[in-house]
Amino acid sequence: MKYQEYYQVITDQLEQEFKEEGEQISQAAQYCADSVMENRLIHVFGCGHSQMFAMEVFYRAGGLVPVNALLIPHLALFPKAKLSTMQERIEGFAKGYLELEDADPRDTMIIVSISGRNAGVVDMALAAKEIGMKVVALVSESFADATTSRHSSGKNLKDVADTVIDIKCVAGDAALSIEGMEAKFCGTSTVLGMTVMESIIAQTVENCMKRGYCPPVYVSSNLDKGDAINAEYIKNYSKQISCL
């Protein structure tokens, strides 16, 4: 049964992920904890479907408050999905965009791109590093190595980042095949990447607590006291986080 096969593929890839990438996840969390303890931000950026990773850790129950999701409209899947594909291949916007944000050398930038090849993500990594941020990349190295860069520098995202977390999906992402169908189907990068993102947050919280700082964490707005608790966080961070 294909649903069982998919579960097994995901289980195997997750096991490989945490067996091989633990050191990189820990390093990413160290950068993030340093930023949080400096009262600074963790920026998360992706194009197209990869905007989901920024959404996952921004303004959500159990999520760190000082997370800034860089949800750039022309890179989203709406109003036209094919437009985001065109726009993510264009370089030159990232530096100007970060000038509109409360960007600081003490911040951490997390960029998610499973192929790592498109100009937009390389551009953002270079712009963040120019400011002085630490840059963490979630990239599938097998996917990246099977492609060529679309950035004028010839670099892939994994060539620019300070820390690279290898997302253990296959090149092309789709993992299943069936007799009579040439194309493979069912990607795994979202499950792997989301698990890695939440793992970074988990380790960041622990790192902060071990250093004597209790980081601010959102409470579900559907709990009775959630709105009041979160309102105070929003008040404190609204000048730093542009999309609150």
PDB file of C-alpha atoms in Angstrom:
ATOM      1  CA  MET A   1       0.000   0.000   0.000  1.00  0.00           C
ATOM      2  CA  LYS A   2       1.397   3.367  -1.023  1.00  0.00           C
ATOM      3  CA  TYR A   3       0.370   5.158   2.169  1.00  0.00           C
ATOM      4  CA  GLN A   4       2.439   2.650   4.142  1.00  0.00           C
ATOM      5  CA  GLU A   5       5.356   3.034   1.758  1.00  0.00           C
ATOM      6  CA  TYR A   6       5.225   6.811   2.158  1.00  0.00           C
ATOM      7  CA  TYR A   7       5.238   6.470   5.943  1.00  0.00           C
ATOM      8  CA  GLN A   8       8.283   4.200   5.756  1.00  0.00           C
ATOM      9  CA  VAL A   9      10.145   6.590   3.459  1.00  0.00           C
ATOM     10  CA  ILE A  10       9.439   9.506   5.797  1.00  0.00           C
ATOM     11  CA  THR A  11      10.463   7.484   8.849  1.00  0.00           C
ATOM     12  CA  ASP A  12      13.730   6.432   7.217  1.00  0.00           C
ATOM     13  CA  GLN A  13      14.539   9.964   6.062  1.00  0.00           C
ATOM     14  CA  LEU A  14      13.750  11.469   9.469  1.00  0.00           C
ATOM     15  CA  GLU A  15      15.972   8.909  11.167  1.00  0.00           C
ATOM     16  CA  GLN A  16      18.791   9.778   8.783  1.00  0.00           C
ATOM     17  CA  GLU A  17      18.126  13.504   9.284  1.00  0.00           C
ATOM     18  CA  PHE A  18      18.599  13.457  13.024  1.00  0.00           C
ATOM     19  CA  LYS A  19      21.418  10.928  12.959  1.00  0.00           C
ATOM     20  CA  GLU A  20      23.507  12.978  10.544  1.00  0.00           C
ATOM     21  CA  GLU A  21      22.417  16.614  11.038  1.00  0.00           C
ATOM     22  CA  GLY A  22      22.258  16.950  14.820  1.00  0.00           C
ATOM     23  CA  GLU A  23      25.445  18.999  15.030  1.00  0.00           C
ATOM     24  CA  GLN A  24      24.196  21.445  12.402  1.00  0.00           C
ATOM     25  CA  ILE A  25      20.785  21.763  14.075  1.00  0.00           C
ATOM     26  CA  SER A  26      22.537  22.470  17.381  1.00  0.00           C
ATOM     27  CA  GLN A  27      24.717  25.131  15.757  1.00  0.00           C
ATOM     28  CA  ALA A  28      21.684  26.815  14.200  1.00  0.00           C
ATOM     29  CA  ALA A  29      19.974  26.854  17.585  1.00  0.00           C
ATOM     30  CA  GLN A  30      23.066  28.405  19.148  1.00  0.00           C
ATOM     31  CA  TYR A  31      22.936  31.268  16.647  1.00  0.00           C
ATOM     32  CA  CYS A  32      19.225  31.707  17.354  1.00  0.00           C
ATOM     33  CA  ALA A  33      19.686  31.680  21.120  1.00  0.00           C
ATOM     34  CA  ASP A  34      22.421  34.311  20.831  1.00  0.00           C
ATOM     35  CA  SER A  35      20.025  36.522  18.855  1.00  0.00           C
ATOM     36  CA  VAL A  36      17.095  36.033  21.226  1.00  0.00           C
ATOM     37  CA  MET A  37      19.231  36.782  24.284  1.00  0.00           C
ATOM     38  CA  GLU A  38      20.403  40.010  22.638  1.00  0.00           C
ATOM     39  CA  ASN A  39      16.720  40.987  22.259  1.00  0.00           C
ATOM     40  CA  ARG A  40      17.133  40.530  18.533  1.00  0.00           C
ATOM     41  CA  LEU A  41      15.321  38.547  15.839  1.00  0.00           C
ATOM     42  CA  ILE A  42      15.320  35.259  13.972  1.00  0.00           C
ATOM     43  CA  HIS A  43      14.346  36.019  10.362  1.00  0.00           C
ATOM     44  CA  VAL A  44      12.956  33.156   8.268  1.00  0.00           C
ATOM     45  CA  PHE A  45      12.796  33.368   4.479  1.00  0.00           C
ATOM     46  CA  GLY A  46      11.709  31.154   1.619  1.00  0.00           C
ATOM     47  CA  CYS A  47      10.112  31.426  -1.818  1.00  0.00           C
ATOM     48  CA  GLY A  48       6.967  29.724  -3.085  1.00  0.00           C
ATOM     49  CA  HIS A  49       6.107  26.658  -1.005  1.00  0.00           C
ATOM     50  CA  SER A  50       9.094  27.383   1.235  1.00  0.00           C
ATOM     51  CA  GLN A  51       7.237  30.357   2.699  1.00  0.00           C
ATOM     52  CA  MET A  52       5.421  27.692   4.711  1.00  0.00           C
ATOM     53  CA  PHE A  53       8.506  27.230   6.867  1.00  0.00           C
ATOM     54  CA  ALA A  54       8.456  30.891   7.871  1.00  0.00           C
ATOM     55  CA  MET A  55       4.734  30.670   8.607  1.00  0.00           C
ATOM     56  CA  GLU A  56       5.223  27.547  10.727  1.00  0.00           C
ATOM     57  CA  VAL A  57       7.416  29.248  13.331  1.00  0.00           C
ATOM     58  CA  PHE A  58       5.887  32.743  13.226  1.00  0.00           C
ATOM     59  CA  TYR A  59       3.082  33.994  15.496  1.00  0.00           C
ATOM     60  CA  ARG A  60       1.933  30.541  16.546  1.00  0.00           C
ATOM     61  CA  ALA A  61       1.118  28.720  19.756  1.00  0.00           C
ATOM     62  CA  GLY A  62       4.329  27.431  21.278  1.00  0.00           C
ATOM     63  CA  GLY A  63       6.477  29.517  18.956  1.00  0.00           C
ATOM     64  CA  LEU A  64       9.178  31.975  19.911  1.00  0.00           C
ATOM     65  CA  VAL A  65       7.966  35.566  19.808  1.00  0.00           C
ATOM     66  CA  PRO A  66      11.120  37.114  18.280  1.00  0.00           C
ATOM     67  CA  VAL A  67      10.657  35.371  14.926  1.00  0.00           C
ATOM     68  CA  ASN A  68      10.176  37.582  11.877  1.00  0.00           C
ATOM     69  CA  ALA A  69       8.637  35.840   8.860  1.00  0.00           C
ATOM     70  CA  LEU A  70       9.831  37.442   5.628  1.00  0.00           C
ATOM     71  CA  LEU A  71       6.660  36.790   3.634  1.00  0.00           C
ATOM     72  CA  ILE A  72       7.319  38.757   0.463  1.00  0.00           C
ATOM     73  CA  PRO A  73       4.089  38.865  -1.590  1.00  0.00           C
ATOM     74  CA  HIS A  74       5.557  38.539  -5.083  1.00  0.00           C
ATOM     75  CA  LEU A  75       7.349  35.350  -3.989  1.00  0.00           C
ATOM     76  CA  ALA A  76       4.160  33.691  -2.703  1.00  0.00           C
ATOM     77  CA  LEU A  77       2.081  31.115  -4.581  1.00  0.00           C
ATOM     78  CA  PHE A  78      -0.777  33.596  -4.836  1.00  0.00           C
ATOM     79  CA  PRO A  79      -2.267  35.296  -6.756  1.00  0.00           C
ATOM     80  CA  LYS A  80      -0.430  33.355  -9.515  1.00  0.00           C
ATOM     81  CA  ALA A  81       1.808  30.400  -8.718  1.00  0.00           C
ATOM     82  CA  LYS A  82       3.844  30.680 -11.913  1.00  0.00           C
ATOM     83  CA  LEU A  83       4.654  34.307 -11.059  1.00  0.00           C
ATOM     84  CA  SER A  84       6.442  33.183  -7.890  1.00  0.00           C
ATOM     85  CA  THR A  85       8.535  30.788  -9.978  1.00  0.00           C
ATOM     86  CA  MET A  86       9.572  33.662 -12.233  1.00  0.00           C
ATOM     87  CA  GLN A  87      10.259  36.082  -9.386  1.00  0.00           C
ATOM     88  CA  GLU A  88      12.357  33.709  -7.262  1.00  0.00           C
ATOM     89  CA  ARG A  89      14.877  33.549 -10.105  1.00  0.00           C
ATOM     90  CA  ILE A  90      15.475  37.316 -10.080  1.00  0.00           C
ATOM     91  CA  GLU A  91      18.275  38.778  -7.978  1.00  0.00           C
ATOM     92  CA  GLY A  92      18.732  42.275  -6.640  1.00  0.00           C
ATOM     93  CA  PHE A  93      15.738  42.716  -4.319  1.00  0.00           C
ATOM     94  CA  ALA A  94      17.069  41.332  -1.026  1.00  0.00           C
ATOM     95  CA  LYS A  95      19.373  44.141   0.067  1.00  0.00           C
ATOM     96  CA  GLY A  96      16.684  46.770  -0.449  1.00  0.00           C
ATOM     97  CA  TYR A  97      14.088  44.621   1.256  1.00  0.00           C
ATOM     98  CA  LEU A  98      16.211  44.148   4.377  1.00  0.00           C
ATOM     99  CA  GLU A  99      16.618  47.918   4.563  1.00  0.00           C
ATOM    100  CA  LEU A 100      12.847  48.033   5.160  1.00  0.00           C
ATOM    101  CA  GLU A 101      13.169  45.571   8.044  1.00  0.00           C
ATOM    102  CA  ASP A 102      14.694  46.042  11.487  1.00  0.00           C
ATOM    103  CA  ALA A 103      17.776  44.095  10.377  1.00  0.00           C
ATOM    104  CA  ASP A 104      20.801  43.959  12.662  1.00  0.00           C
ATOM    105  CA  PRO A 105      24.142  42.097  12.733  1.00  0.00           C
ATOM    106  CA  ARG A 106      22.989  40.316  15.902  1.00  0.00           C
ATOM    107  CA  ASP A 107      20.057  38.721  14.069  1.00  0.00           C
ATOM    108  CA  THR A 108      19.994  35.203  12.634  1.00  0.00           C
ATOM    109  CA  MET A 109      18.682  34.502   9.131  1.00  0.00           C
ATOM    110  CA  ILE A 110      17.210  31.077   8.329  1.00  0.00           C
ATOM    111  CA  ILE A 111      16.645  30.457   4.615  1.00  0.00           C
ATOM    112  CA  VAL A 112      14.798  27.430   3.277  1.00  0.00           C
ATOM    113  CA  SER A 113      15.255  26.276  -0.309  1.00  0.00           C
ATOM    114  CA  ILE A 114      15.364  22.582  -1.048  1.00  0.00           C
ATOM    115  CA  SER A 115      17.338  23.043  -4.273  1.00  0.00           C
ATOM    116  CA  GLY A 116      19.196  26.165  -3.117  1.00  0.00           C
ATOM    117  CA  ARG A 117      19.764  27.161  -6.738  1.00  0.00           C
ATOM    118  CA  ASN A 118      17.503  30.147  -7.322  1.00  0.00           C
ATOM    119  CA  ALA A 119      18.807  33.692  -7.365  1.00  0.00           C
ATOM    120  CA  GLY A 120      16.369  34.981  -4.755  1.00  0.00           C
ATOM    121  CA  VAL A 121      17.564  32.797  -1.885  1.00  0.00           C
ATOM    122  CA  VAL A 122      21.250  33.270  -2.707  1.00  0.00           C
ATOM    123  CA  ASP A 123      20.605  37.011  -2.914  1.00  0.00           C
ATOM    124  CA  MET A 124      18.976  37.025   0.536  1.00  0.00           C
ATOM    125  CA  ALA A 125      21.825  35.040   2.073  1.00  0.00           C
ATOM    126  CA  LEU A 126      24.433  37.415   0.658  1.00  0.00           C
ATOM    127  CA  ALA A 127      22.469  40.475   1.819  1.00  0.00           C
ATOM    128  CA  ALA A 128      22.104  39.068   5.339  1.00  0.00           C
ATOM    129  CA  LYS A 129      25.799  38.232   5.547  1.00  0.00           C
ATOM    130  CA  GLU A 130      26.686  41.736   4.349  1.00  0.00           C
ATOM    131  CA  ILE A 131      24.784  43.088   7.352  1.00  0.00           C
ATOM    132  CA  GLY A 132      26.675  40.684   9.609  1.00  0.00           C
ATOM    133  CA  MET A 133      24.004  38.101  10.398  1.00  0.00           C
ATOM    134  CA  LYS A 134      24.658  34.405  10.795  1.00  0.00           C
ATOM    135  CA  VAL A 135      22.912  32.551   7.966  1.00  0.00           C
ATOM    136  CA  VAL A 136      21.419  29.072   8.333  1.00  0.00           C
ATOM    137  CA  ALA A 137      20.327  27.216   5.196  1.00  0.00           C
ATOM    138  CA  LEU A 138      17.947  24.274   4.965  1.00  0.00           C
ATOM    139  CA  VAL A 139      18.924  22.668   1.664  1.00  0.00           C
ATOM    140  CA  SER A 140      18.870  19.182   0.186  1.00  0.00           C
ATOM    141  CA  GLU A 141      22.498  18.671  -0.771  1.00  0.00           C
ATOM    142  CA  SER A 142      21.629  15.822  -3.130  1.00  0.00           C
ATOM    143  CA  PHE A 143      19.135  18.104  -4.898  1.00  0.00           C
ATOM    144  CA  ALA A 144      21.545  21.054  -4.934  1.00  0.00           C
ATOM    145  CA  ASP A 145      24.377  18.951  -6.329  1.00  0.00           C
ATOM    146  CA  ALA A 146      22.141  17.804  -9.186  1.00  0.00           C
ATOM    147  CA  THR A 147      21.504  21.395 -10.334  1.00  0.00           C
ATOM    148  CA  THR A 148      23.358  24.530 -11.428  1.00  0.00           C
ATOM    149  CA  SER A 149      23.049  27.940  -9.792  1.00  0.00           C
ATOM    150  CA  ARG A 150      20.713  30.584 -11.192  1.00  0.00           C
ATOM    151  CA  HIS A 151      22.620  33.359  -9.389  1.00  0.00           C
ATOM    152  CA  SER A 152      25.184  35.483 -11.212  1.00  0.00           C
ATOM    153  CA  SER A 153      27.834  34.484  -8.658  1.00  0.00           C
ATOM    154  CA  GLY A 154      27.460  30.847  -9.647  1.00  0.00           C
ATOM    155  CA  LYS A 155      26.851  29.988  -6.003  1.00  0.00           C
ATOM    156  CA  ASN A 156      24.205  27.797  -4.448  1.00  0.00           C
ATOM    157  CA  LEU A 157      22.613  28.757  -1.138  1.00  0.00           C
ATOM    158  CA  LYS A 158      24.648  26.047   0.571  1.00  0.00           C
ATOM    159  CA  ASP A 159      27.847  27.739  -0.608  1.00  0.00           C
ATOM    160  CA  VAL A 160      26.943  31.003   1.129  1.00  0.00           C
ATOM    161  CA  ALA A 161      25.432  29.973   4.480  1.00  0.00           C
ATOM    162  CA  ASP A 162      27.391  29.749   7.738  1.00  0.00           C
ATOM    163  CA  THR A 163      25.582  26.532   8.658  1.00  0.00           C
ATOM    164  CA  VAL A 164      23.881  24.135   6.243  1.00  0.00           C
ATOM    165  CA  ILE A 165      21.300  21.608   7.419  1.00  0.00           C
ATOM    166  CA  ASP A 166      20.969  18.931   4.761  1.00  0.00           C
ATOM    167  CA  ILE A 167      17.326  17.990   4.221  1.00  0.00           C
ATOM    168  CA  LYS A 168      17.454  14.285   3.402  1.00  0.00           C
ATOM    169  CA  CYS A 169      14.936  14.166   0.566  1.00  0.00           C
ATOM    170  CA  VAL A 170      15.902  12.800  -2.826  1.00  0.00           C
ATOM    171  CA  ALA A 171      16.807  14.990  -5.793  1.00  0.00           C
ATOM    172  CA  GLY A 172      13.507  16.206  -7.201  1.00  0.00           C
ATOM    173  CA  ASP A 173      11.827  15.663  -3.797  1.00  0.00           C
ATOM    174  CA  ALA A 174       9.148  13.229  -5.023  1.00  0.00           C
ATOM    175  CA  ALA A 175       9.837   9.859  -3.407  1.00  0.00           C
ATOM    176  CA  LEU A 176       7.297   7.308  -4.661  1.00  0.00           C
ATOM    177  CA  SER A 177       6.845   5.556  -7.985  1.00  0.00           C
ATOM    178  CA  ILE A 178       4.207   3.243  -9.407  1.00  0.00           C
ATOM    179  CA  GLU A 179       4.029   0.981 -12.410  1.00  0.00           C
ATOM    180  CA  GLY A 180       2.603   2.707 -15.468  1.00  0.00           C
ATOM    181  CA  MET A 181       3.501   6.249 -14.319  1.00  0.00           C
ATOM    182  CA  GLU A 182       6.765   7.810 -15.425  1.00  0.00           C
ATOM    183  CA  ALA A 183       6.733  10.669 -12.924  1.00  0.00           C
ATOM    184  CA  LYS A 184       7.509  10.142  -9.262  1.00  0.00           C
ATOM    185  CA  PHE A 185       5.053  11.542  -6.719  1.00  0.00           C
ATOM    186  CA  CYS A 186       4.697  12.613  -3.051  1.00  0.00           C
ATOM    187  CA  GLY A 187       7.432  14.920  -1.817  1.00  0.00           C
ATOM    188  CA  THR A 188       9.008  14.561   1.617  1.00  0.00           C
ATOM    189  CA  SER A 189      10.897  17.834   2.074  1.00  0.00           C
ATOM    190  CA  THR A 190       8.034  19.599   3.859  1.00  0.00           C
ATOM    191  CA  VAL A 191       7.733  16.959   6.583  1.00  0.00           C
ATOM    192  CA  LEU A 192      11.504  16.854   7.034  1.00  0.00           C
ATOM    193  CA  GLY A 193      11.980  20.609   6.916  1.00  0.00           C
ATOM    194  CA  MET A 194       9.131  21.428   9.290  1.00  0.00           C
ATOM    195  CA  THR A 195      10.473  18.912  11.794  1.00  0.00           C
ATOM    196  CA  VAL A 196      13.917  20.471  11.553  1.00  0.00           C
ATOM    197  CA  MET A 197      12.489  23.989  11.993  1.00  0.00           C
ATOM    198  CA  GLU A 198      10.611  23.050  15.154  1.00  0.00           C
ATOM    199  CA  SER A 199      13.703  21.209  16.407  1.00  0.00           C
ATOM    200  CA  ILE A 200      15.742  24.394  16.018  1.00  0.00           C
ATOM    201  CA  ILE A 201      13.125  26.265  18.057  1.00  0.00           C
ATOM    202  CA  ALA A 202      13.105  23.545  20.719  1.00  0.00           C
ATOM    203  CA  GLN A 203      16.877  23.646  21.104  1.00  0.00           C
ATOM    204  CA  THR A 204      16.901  27.445  21.066  1.00  0.00           C
ATOM    205  CA  VAL A 205      14.502  27.511  24.024  1.00  0.00           C
ATOM    206  CA  GLU A 206      16.640  25.017  25.939  1.00  0.00           C
ATOM    207  CA  ASN A 207      19.814  26.972  25.187  1.00  0.00           C
ATOM    208  CA  CYS A 208      18.256  30.190  26.475  1.00  0.00           C
ATOM    209  CA  MET A 209      16.987  28.530  29.646  1.00  0.00           C
ATOM    210  CA  LYS A 210      20.394  26.979  30.354  1.00  0.00           C
ATOM    211  CA  ARG A 211      21.875  30.470  30.119  1.00  0.00           C
ATOM    212  CA  GLY A 212      19.365  31.852  32.610  1.00  0.00           C
ATOM    213  CA  TYR A 213      16.942  33.527  30.214  1.00  0.00           C
ATOM    214  CA  CYS A 214      13.299  32.517  29.780  1.00  0.00           C
ATOM    215  CA  PRO A 215      12.425  33.419  26.167  1.00  0.00           C
ATOM    216  CA  PRO A 216       8.975  34.760  25.251  1.00  0.00           C
ATOM    217  CA  VAL A 217       6.703  32.127  23.703  1.00  0.00           C
ATOM    218  CA  TYR A 218       3.241  32.631  22.232  1.00  0.00           C
ATOM    219  CA  VAL A 219       0.266  30.998  23.939  1.00  0.00           C
ATOM    220  CA  SER A 220      -2.691  29.713  21.916  1.00  0.00           C
ATOM    221  CA  SER A 221      -5.178  32.539  21.397  1.00  0.00           C
ATOM    222  CA  ASN A 222      -7.905  29.941  21.866  1.00  0.00           C
ATOM    223  CA  LEU A 223      -6.973  29.471  25.518  1.00  0.00           C
ATOM    224  CA  ASP A 224      -8.855  31.732  27.915  1.00  0.00           C
ATOM    225  CA  LYS A 225      -5.863  33.924  28.814  1.00  0.00           C
ATOM    226  CA  GLY A 226      -4.111  33.619  25.468  1.00  0.00           C
ATOM    227  CA  ASP A 227      -5.159  36.960  23.986  1.00  0.00           C
ATOM    228  CA  ALA A 228      -4.004  38.936  27.024  1.00  0.00           C
ATOM    229  CA  ILE A 229      -0.626  37.217  27.168  1.00  0.00           C
ATOM    230  CA  ASN A 230       0.015  37.575  23.449  1.00  0.00           C
ATOM    231  CA  ALA A 231      -1.125  41.204  23.374  1.00  0.00           C
ATOM    232  CA  GLU A 232       1.750  42.118  25.669  1.00  0.00           C
ATOM    233  CA  TYR A 233       4.232  40.339  23.408  1.00  0.00           C
ATOM    234  CA  ILE A 234       2.849  42.097  20.333  1.00  0.00           C
ATOM    235  CA  LYS A 235       3.092  45.449  22.083  1.00  0.00           C
ATOM    236  CA  ASN A 236       6.731  44.805  22.967  1.00  0.00           C
ATOM    237  CA  TYR A 237       7.808  43.512  19.554  1.00  0.00           C
ATOM    238  CA  SER A 238       5.619  45.368  17.039  1.00  0.00           C
ATOM    239  CA  LYS A 239       8.339  47.897  16.227  1.00  0.00           C
ATOM    240  CA  GLN A 240      10.873  45.152  15.529  1.00  0.00           C
ATOM    241  CA  ILE A 241       8.676  42.652  13.690  1.00  0.00           C
ATOM    242  CA  SER A 242       7.146  44.324  10.665  1.00  0.00           C
ATOM    243  CA  CYS A 243       4.376  41.813   9.928  1.00  0.00           C
ATOM    244  CA  LEU A 244       2.860  41.665  13.431  1.00  0.00           C
TER     245      LEU A 244
END
